[in-house]
Coordinates of C-alpha atoms (C1' of nucleotides) in Angstrom, one line a residue:
Chain A
X12 CA 68.4 14.2 103.6
X13 CA 65.9 16.5 102.1
X14 CA 65.9 20.3 101.8
X15 CA 62.5 21.5 103.0
X16 CA 63.0 25.1 102.2
X17 CA 65.7 27.6 101.2
X18 CA 65.5 31.2 102.5
X19 CA 67.6 34.3 102.9
X20 CA 68.4 35.4 106.4
X21 CA 70.4 38.6 106.3
X22 CA 73.5 37.7 104.4
X23 CA 73.1 34.1 105.1
X24 CA 71.4 31.6 102.8
X25 CA 69.5 29.2 105.1
X26 CA 68.6 25.6 104.2
X27 CA 65.9 23.9 106.4
X28 CA 66.8 20.2 106.4
X29 CA 65.1 17.1 107.6
X30 CA 67.5 17.3 110.5
X31 CA 68.7 20.7 111.5
X32 CA 69.5 23.9 109.7
X33 CA 72.4 24.7 107.4
X34 CA 73.5 28.3 106.9
X35 CA 75.9 29.5 104.3
X36 CA 77.5 32.9 104.3
X37 CA 79.3 33.9 101.1
X38 CA 81.7 36.4 102.7
X39 CA 83.3 38.6 100.1
X40 CA 83.9 36.3 97.2
X41 CA 81.8 33.2 97.8
X42 CA 79.4 31.8 95.2
X43 CA 76.9 29.0 95.2
X44 CA 76.7 27.4 91.8
X45 CA 74.7 24.5 90.3
X46 CA 76.5 21.8 88.3
X47 CA 80.0 23.2 87.9
X48 CA 83.2 21.2 87.9
X49 CA 85.4 21.5 90.9
X50 CA 88.3 24.0 90.8
X51 CA 91.0 25.0 93.4
X52 CA 88.5 27.4 95.0
X53 CA 85.8 24.8 95.5
X54 CA 85.1 24.7 99.3
X55 CA 82.1 22.4 99.4
X56 CA 79.9 20.3 97.1
X57 CA 76.4 19.1 97.9
X58 CA 75.2 16.2 95.8
X59 CA 71.5 15.9 95.1
X60 CA 69.5 13.6 92.8
X61 CA 70.4 14.8 89.4
X62 CA 72.4 17.9 90.3
X63 CA 75.0 19.4 92.6
X64 CA 75.5 22.6 94.4
X65 CA 79.0 24.0 94.9
X66 CA 80.4 26.6 97.1
X67 CA 83.4 28.4 95.6
X68 CA 85.2 31.0 97.6
X69 CA 88.6 32.5 96.6
X70 CA 89.2 34.5 99.8
X71 CA 87.7 32.0 102.2
X72 CA 85.8 34.5 104.2
X73 CA 82.6 32.6 103.6
X74 CA 81.4 29.9 106.0
X75 CA 79.0 27.0 106.4
X76 CA 77.2 26.5 109.7
X77 CA 75.0 23.7 110.8
X78 CA 72.9 23.3 114.0
X79 CA 69.8 21.4 115.2
X80 CA 68.1 24.7 115.0
X81 CA 69.0 28.1 113.4
X82 CA 72.8 28.4 114.2
X83 CA 73.5 30.9 117.0
X84 CA 75.5 33.5 114.9
X85 CA 72.5 33.6 112.5
X86 CA 69.8 33.7 115.3
X87 CA 71.6 36.7 116.9
X88 CA 71.1 38.9 113.9
X89 CA 68.8 41.9 114.0
X90 CA 65.6 42.4 112.0
X91 CA 65.4 42.3 108.2
X92 CA 65.6 45.7 106.6
X93 CA 62.8 44.8 104.2
X94 CA 60.4 43.9 107.0
X95 CA 61.2 46.3 109.8
X96 CA 58.6 48.9 110.6
X97 CA 59.4 52.6 110.9
X98 CA 58.6 52.5 114.6
X99 CA 60.8 49.5 115.3
X100 CA 63.6 50.9 113.2
X101 CA 63.6 54.3 115.0
X102 CA 63.3 52.5 118.4
X103 CA 66.3 50.3 117.8
X104 CA 68.5 53.1 116.3
X105 CA 68.4 55.1 119.5
X106 CA 70.0 52.4 121.6
X107 CA 73.4 52.7 119.9
X108 CA 76.1 55.3 120.2
X109 CA 78.4 55.2 117.3
X110 CA 79.0 56.7 113.8
X111 CA 75.9 56.2 111.8
X112 CA 77.7 54.2 109.1
X113 CA 79.0 51.8 111.7
X114 CA 75.4 51.2 112.9
X115 CA 74.1 50.4 109.4
X116 CA 76.9 47.8 109.1
X117 CA 76.1 46.3 112.5
X118 CA 74.3 43.1 111.7
X119 CA 72.8 42.9 115.2
X120 CA 71.1 46.2 114.4
X121 CA 69.7 45.1 111.0
X122 CA 70.6 42.0 109.1
X123 CA 71.8 42.4 105.6
X124 CA 73.1 45.8 104.9
X125 CA 76.7 45.8 103.6
X126 CA 79.3 48.4 102.7
X127 CA 77.8 49.4 99.3
X128 CA 74.3 49.9 100.6
X129 CA 75.4 51.7 103.7
X130 CA 77.2 54.3 101.6
X131 CA 74.4 54.5 99.0
X132 CA 71.7 54.8 101.8
X133 CA 73.6 57.6 103.6
X134 CA 73.9 59.5 100.3
X135 CA 70.2 59.2 99.6
X136 CA 69.3 60.3 103.1
X137 CA 71.9 63.1 102.9
X138 CA 73.6 62.0 106.1
X139 CA 77.4 62.3 106.6
X140 CA 78.7 58.8 107.5
X141 CA 80.5 60.0 110.6
X142 CA 77.5 61.6 112.2
X143 CA 77.0 60.2 115.7
X144 CA 73.8 58.2 116.1
X145 CA 73.0 59.9 119.4
X146 CA 72.9 63.3 117.6
X147 CA 70.4 62.3 114.9
X148 CA 66.8 63.4 115.4
X149 CA 63.9 61.2 114.9
X150 CA 63.1 62.8 111.5
X151 CA 66.5 61.6 110.2
X152 CA 65.8 58.0 111.2
X153 CA 62.5 58.2 109.5
X154 CA 64.3 59.4 106.3
X155 CA 66.8 56.6 106.6
X156 CA 64.1 54.0 107.1
X157 CA 62.1 55.3 104.0
X158 CA 65.2 55.6 101.8
X159 CA 66.4 52.1 102.9
X160 CA 63.2 50.5 101.6
X161 CA 63.4 52.3 98.3
X162 CA 67.1 51.6 97.8
X163 CA 66.9 47.9 98.5
X164 CA 63.8 47.5 96.3
X165 CA 65.7 49.1 93.4
X166 CA 68.9 47.1 94.1
X167 CA 67.0 43.8 94.2
X168 CA 65.1 44.7 91.0
X169 CA 68.5 45.3 89.3
X170 CA 69.8 41.9 90.5
X171 CA 72.2 43.4 93.1
X172 CA 75.7 45.0 92.6
X173 CA 78.4 43.1 90.8
X174 CA 81.7 44.8 91.4
X175 CA 83.9 41.9 90.4
X176 CA 82.7 38.5 91.8
X177 CA 79.1 38.6 92.6
X178 CA 76.8 36.4 90.5
X179 CA 73.5 34.7 91.2
X180 CA 73.1 30.9 91.0
X181 CA 72.7 31.1 87.3
X182 CA 76.1 32.8 87.1
X183 CA 74.7 36.1 86.1
X184 CA 75.9 39.5 87.3
X185 CA 73.6 42.2 88.7
X186 CA 73.5 45.7 87.3
X187 CA 72.8 47.9 90.3
X188 CA 76.5 49.0 90.3
X189 CA 75.5 51.2 87.3
X190 CA 73.2 53.1 89.5
X191 CA 75.6 53.7 92.4
X192 CA 75.7 57.4 93.4
X193 CA 78.8 57.3 95.6
X194 CA 80.2 53.8 96.0
X195 CA 83.5 53.5 94.0
X196 CA 82.9 56.9 92.5
X197 CA 85.6 58.8 94.4
X198 CA 87.0 61.7 92.4
X199 CA 83.9 61.8 90.1
X200 CA 81.3 64.5 90.3
X201 CA 78.3 64.0 92.5
X202 CA 75.2 63.2 90.3
X203 CA 73.1 65.5 92.4
X204 CA 75.3 68.6 92.9
X205 CA 78.5 68.1 90.9
X206 CA 80.8 68.2 93.9
X207 CA 83.7 65.7 93.8
X208 CA 82.8 62.5 95.7
X209 CA 85.3 61.7 98.5
X210 CA 86.5 58.4 100.0
X211 CA 87.9 57.8 103.4
X212 CA 88.5 54.9 105.6
X213 CA 86.0 54.6 108.5
X214 CA 86.0 51.6 110.8
X215 CA 88.3 49.8 108.4
X216 CA 85.8 50.2 105.5
X217 CA 86.1 52.3 102.4
X218 CA 83.5 55.0 102.8
X219 CA 82.2 57.1 99.9
X220 CA 80.2 60.3 100.2
X221 CA 79.5 63.7 98.8
X222 CA 80.9 66.3 101.1
X223 CA 78.3 68.8 100.0
X224 CA 75.1 66.7 100.0
X225 CA 76.2 65.0 103.2
X226 CA 77.5 67.8 105.4
X227 CA 78.5 66.8 108.9
Chain B
dC7 C1' 80.0 46.2 128.2
dA8 C1' 79.8 48.9 123.9
dG9 C1' 82.6 50.5 120.5
dA10 C1' 87.0 50.5 118.0
dT11 C1' 90.7 47.9 115.9
dC12 C1' 92.9 43.6 114.4
dA13 C1' 93.1 39.4 111.9
dC14 C1' 91.9 36.2 108.5
dC15 C1' 92.9 35.0 102.9
dT16 C1' 93.8 35.5 97.9
dG17 C1' 93.9 38.1 93.7
dC18 C1' 94.0 42.3 91.2
dT19 C1' 95.4 47.2 90.7
dT20 C1' 98.5 50.9 91.4
dG21 C1' 102.7 53.3 91.8
dC22 C1' 107.6 53.4 91.9
Chain C
dT14 C1' 108.6 45.3 82.6
dG15 C1' 108.8 43.9 87.6
dC16 C1' 107.7 43.9 92.1
dA17 C1' 105.8 45.4 96.6
dA18 C1' 102.3 47.8 98.6
dG19 C1' 97.6 48.7 99.0
dC20 C1' 92.9 47.5 98.5
dA21 C1' 88.5 44.6 98.1
dG22 C1' 80.5 43.3 98.7
dG23 C1' 82.6 40.7 105.9
dT24 C1' 82.8 39.6 110.6
dG25 C1' 84.6 37.1 114.9
dA26 C1' 88.3 37.8 118.2
dT27 C1' 90.6 40.9 120.8
dC28 C1' 91.7 45.3 122.6
dT29 C1' 90.3 49.8 125.4

DNA sequence: CAGATCACCTGCTTGC
DNA sequence: TGCAAGCAGGTGATCT
């Protein structure tokens, strides 16, 4: 069995094989690591000529899918945030009726945004996370689209956000957590206006925002 | 049917 | 110090 290509597809890592497509989701605590000894959290090991690839996952929220073609849960995901045009973004956004934060986390809307980047994006766009999507004018979607591109580019440049577990395949942490404006900064002053950052639970997710910069 | 809530799992932090 | 409760980069199943 050969791996023809490895690509990212939303939060999935997709392996195109001789036969079929393998998709790995890391969940909250999953890691794909080369050449490490097995431990109690090792969930899978792929042996190649001269090296191995292990999936470690403490909380077991990760998963491995295989199908003759792109597995259905993967194929059902929305467009990639890095690729979507402004027109397409604005067009898709208006077909949902929910809190804007919930929309950003909906992988059928866009594939790949998670809790950290939803919060950071809403802060940059100065949108309150509970604002209803149906109430947001086109200009706001354009702002979200533009800020999303900038935010993700900066986060990728910094190697992502390592809160506790995340590392790349070389075992290295990212540094974007140092640039977070609101995520995990509740009780601290807003870097833009000094107001105390708040945290509340929204749709079961910790949601961080500046009550002044992001008025309802 | 879309949107909201629950459930899954383990480890670490927090508060009494 | 000890222990239980609460919380964590996510999402499929199950409700309303």
